[in-house]
Amino acid sequence: MSVLQITKENFQQEVLQSRKPVLLDFWAGWCGPCRMLGPVVEEIAEERADVKVGKINVDEQQELAGVFQIMSIPTLMVVKNGDVVHQAVGVRPKQQILSMLGAER
């Protein structure tokens, strides 16, 4: 599955109402660490059909960034059943991101 671009318009449907856990990547184009993390997030999206993966550009979606009080990027969040269950700030190795998602397959 490809990475979804999450906006305030599709957030309710794609994230809060998702039956699958959702990995959210809060990022910006000017952020070097965000660009380093991007390919890892895309790999996870391709490999894990049991997870929905979305990216939120904090420059374009300032309202969503504010709701989640994003102070540093990249920030990764895992949302299950509408609730944030894991959050990590900064670049993380793929294995650590996968462990945030749990072993659900």
PDB file of C-alpha atoms in Angstrom:
ATOM      1  CA  MET A   1       0.000   0.000   0.000  1.00  0.00           C
ATOM      2  CA  SER A   2       1.306   3.441  -0.805  1.00  0.00           C
ATOM      3  CA  VAL A   3       1.790   6.297   1.632  1.00  0.00           C
ATOM      4  CA  LEU A   4      -1.279   8.542   1.982  1.00  0.00           C
ATOM      5  CA  GLN A   5      -1.043  12.323   2.135  1.00  0.00           C
ATOM      6  CA  ILE A   6      -3.099  13.192   5.217  1.00  0.00           C
ATOM      7  CA  THR A   7      -4.881  16.550   5.373  1.00  0.00           C
ATOM      8  CA  LYS A   8      -7.465  18.025   7.705  1.00  0.00           C
ATOM      9  CA  GLU A   9     -10.033  17.131   5.022  1.00  0.00           C
ATOM     10  CA  ASN A  10      -9.284  13.375   5.014  1.00  0.00           C
ATOM     11  CA  PHE A  11      -7.972  12.960   8.574  1.00  0.00           C
ATOM     12  CA  GLN A  12     -11.295  11.829  10.068  1.00  0.00           C
ATOM     13  CA  GLN A  13     -11.859   9.124   7.454  1.00  0.00           C
ATOM     14  CA  GLU A  14      -8.283   7.931   6.886  1.00  0.00           C
ATOM     15  CA  VAL A  15      -7.002   8.055  10.473  1.00  0.00           C
ATOM     16  CA  LEU A  16      -9.734   8.253  13.103  1.00  0.00           C
ATOM     17  CA  GLN A  17     -12.122   5.863  11.335  1.00  0.00           C
ATOM     18  CA  SER A  18      -9.436   3.457  10.100  1.00  0.00           C
ATOM     19  CA  ARG A  19      -9.908  -0.198  10.992  1.00  0.00           C
ATOM     20  CA  LYS A  20      -6.138  -0.663  10.704  1.00  0.00           C
ATOM     21  CA  PRO A  21      -3.466   0.917  12.906  1.00  0.00           C
ATOM     22  CA  VAL A  22      -2.173   4.121  11.285  1.00  0.00           C
ATOM     23  CA  LEU A  23       1.472   5.203  11.263  1.00  0.00           C
ATOM     24  CA  LEU A  24       1.639   8.994  10.888  1.00  0.00           C
ATOM     25  CA  ASP A  25       4.801  10.797   9.837  1.00  0.00           C
ATOM     26  CA  PHE A  26       4.778  14.535  10.617  1.00  0.00           C
ATOM     27  CA  TRP A  27       7.396  16.091   8.323  1.00  0.00           C
ATOM     28  CA  ALA A  28       8.429  19.069   6.171  1.00  0.00           C
ATOM     29  CA  GLY A  29      10.328  19.307   2.892  1.00  0.00           C
ATOM     30  CA  TRP A  30      13.063  21.510   4.373  1.00  0.00           C
ATOM     31  CA  CYS A  31      13.790  19.055   7.219  1.00  0.00           C
ATOM     32  CA  GLY A  32      16.907  16.943   6.573  1.00  0.00           C
ATOM     33  CA  PRO A  33      16.091  14.238   9.151  1.00  0.00           C
ATOM     34  CA  CYS A  34      12.558  14.032   7.692  1.00  0.00           C
ATOM     35  CA  ARG A  35      14.006  13.334   4.246  1.00  0.00           C
ATOM     36  CA  MET A  36      16.222  10.617   5.779  1.00  0.00           C
ATOM     37  CA  LEU A  37      13.206   8.966   7.410  1.00  0.00           C
ATOM     38  CA  GLY A  38      10.956   9.189   4.322  1.00  0.00           C
ATOM     39  CA  PRO A  39      12.262   6.097   2.491  1.00  0.00           C
ATOM     40  CA  VAL A  40      11.936   4.000   5.666  1.00  0.00           C
ATOM     41  CA  VAL A  41       8.305   5.090   6.089  1.00  0.00           C
ATOM     42  CA  GLU A  42       7.642   4.262   2.426  1.00  0.00           C
ATOM     43  CA  GLU A  43       9.213   0.799   2.849  1.00  0.00           C
ATOM     44  CA  ILE A  44       6.950   0.079   5.791  1.00  0.00           C
ATOM     45  CA  ALA A  45       3.919   1.176   3.755  1.00  0.00           C
ATOM     46  CA  GLU A  46       4.876  -1.261   0.979  1.00  0.00           C
ATOM     47  CA  GLU A  47       5.666  -4.165   3.315  1.00  0.00           C
ATOM     48  CA  ARG A  48       2.847  -3.961   5.858  1.00  0.00           C
ATOM     49  CA  ALA A  49      -0.611  -4.429   4.357  1.00  0.00           C
ATOM     50  CA  ASP A  50      -2.005  -4.602   7.915  1.00  0.00           C
ATOM     51  CA  VAL A  51      -1.045  -0.965   8.599  1.00  0.00           C
ATOM     52  CA  LYS A  52      -2.082   2.309   6.990  1.00  0.00           C
ATOM     53  CA  VAL A  53       0.762   4.810   6.574  1.00  0.00           C
ATOM     54  CA  GLY A  54       0.211   8.550   6.216  1.00  0.00           C
ATOM     55  CA  LYS A  55       2.417  11.611   5.958  1.00  0.00           C
ATOM     56  CA  ILE A  56       1.394  15.019   7.286  1.00  0.00           C
ATOM     57  CA  ASN A  57       3.317  18.022   5.955  1.00  0.00           C
ATOM     58  CA  VAL A  58       3.405  20.365   8.958  1.00  0.00           C
ATOM     59  CA  ASP A  59       3.861  23.455   6.755  1.00  0.00           C
ATOM     60  CA  GLU A  60       0.716  22.675   4.769  1.00  0.00           C
ATOM     61  CA  GLN A  61      -1.306  21.179   7.640  1.00  0.00           C
ATOM     62  CA  GLN A  62      -0.541  23.550  10.506  1.00  0.00           C
ATOM     63  CA  GLU A  63      -3.933  22.904  12.087  1.00  0.00           C
ATOM     64  CA  LEU A  64      -3.257  19.149  12.430  1.00  0.00           C
ATOM     65  CA  ALA A  65       0.269  19.830  13.691  1.00  0.00           C
ATOM     66  CA  GLY A  66      -1.274  22.110  16.319  1.00  0.00           C
ATOM     67  CA  VAL A  67      -3.876  19.562  17.393  1.00  0.00           C
ATOM     68  CA  PHE A  68      -1.085  17.046  18.071  1.00  0.00           C
ATOM     69  CA  GLN A  69       1.223  19.701  19.570  1.00  0.00           C
ATOM     70  CA  ILE A  70       4.039  18.872  17.176  1.00  0.00           C
ATOM     71  CA  MET A  71       7.089  20.806  18.368  1.00  0.00           C
ATOM     72  CA  SER A  72       9.848  18.872  16.565  1.00  0.00           C
ATOM     73  CA  ILE A  73       9.960  16.941  13.338  1.00  0.00           C
ATOM     74  CA  PRO A  74      10.094  14.265  12.252  1.00  0.00           C
ATOM     75  CA  THR A  75       7.493  12.982  14.683  1.00  0.00           C
ATOM     76  CA  LEU A  76       6.011   9.517  14.252  1.00  0.00           C
ATOM     77  CA  MET A  77       2.705   8.478  15.815  1.00  0.00           C
ATOM     78  CA  VAL A  78       0.756   5.246  15.824  1.00  0.00           C
ATOM     79  CA  VAL A  79      -3.014   5.707  16.030  1.00  0.00           C
ATOM     80  CA  LYS A  80      -5.266   2.757  16.842  1.00  0.00           C
ATOM     81  CA  ASN A  81      -9.033   3.076  17.124  1.00  0.00           C
ATOM     82  CA  GLY A  82      -8.698   6.865  17.060  1.00  0.00           C
ATOM     83  CA  ASP A  83      -6.189   7.024  19.935  1.00  0.00           C
ATOM     84  CA  VAL A  84      -2.458   7.791  19.820  1.00  0.00           C
ATOM     85  CA  VAL A  85      -0.800   4.701  21.303  1.00  0.00           C
ATOM     86  CA  HIS A  86       2.851   5.441  20.463  1.00  0.00           C
ATOM     87  CA  GLN A  87       4.834   8.560  19.641  1.00  0.00           C
ATOM     88  CA  ALA A  88       8.502   9.119  18.804  1.00  0.00           C
ATOM     89  CA  VAL A  89      10.418  12.261  17.845  1.00  0.00           C
ATOM     90  CA  GLY A  90      13.444  12.159  15.551  1.00  0.00           C
ATOM     91  CA  VAL A  91      14.837   9.656  13.100  1.00  0.00           C
ATOM     92  CA  ARG A  92      14.321   6.073  14.211  1.00  0.00           C
ATOM     93  CA  PRO A  93      15.655   2.824  12.782  1.00  0.00           C
ATOM     94  CA  LYS A  94      13.128   0.767  10.831  1.00  0.00           C
ATOM     95  CA  GLN A  95      13.066  -1.976  13.473  1.00  0.00           C
ATOM     96  CA  GLN A  96      12.134   0.521  16.185  1.00  0.00           C
ATOM     97  CA  ILE A  97       9.284   1.874  14.058  1.00  0.00           C
ATOM     98  CA  LEU A  98       8.056  -1.667  13.419  1.00  0.00           C
ATOM     99  CA  SER A  99       8.107  -2.379  17.159  1.00  0.00           C
ATOM    100  CA  MET A 100       5.947   0.742  17.698  1.00  0.00           C
ATOM    101  CA  LEU A 101       3.418  -0.864  15.352  1.00  0.00           C
ATOM    102  CA  GLY A 102       3.530  -4.145  17.247  1.00  0.00           C
ATOM    103  CA  ALA A 103       3.773  -7.632  15.859  1.00  0.00           C
ATOM    104  CA  GLU A 104       0.249  -7.576  14.457  1.00  0.00           C
ATOM    105  CA  ARG A 105       0.134  -9.277  11.053  1.00  0.00           C
TER     106      ARG A 105
END
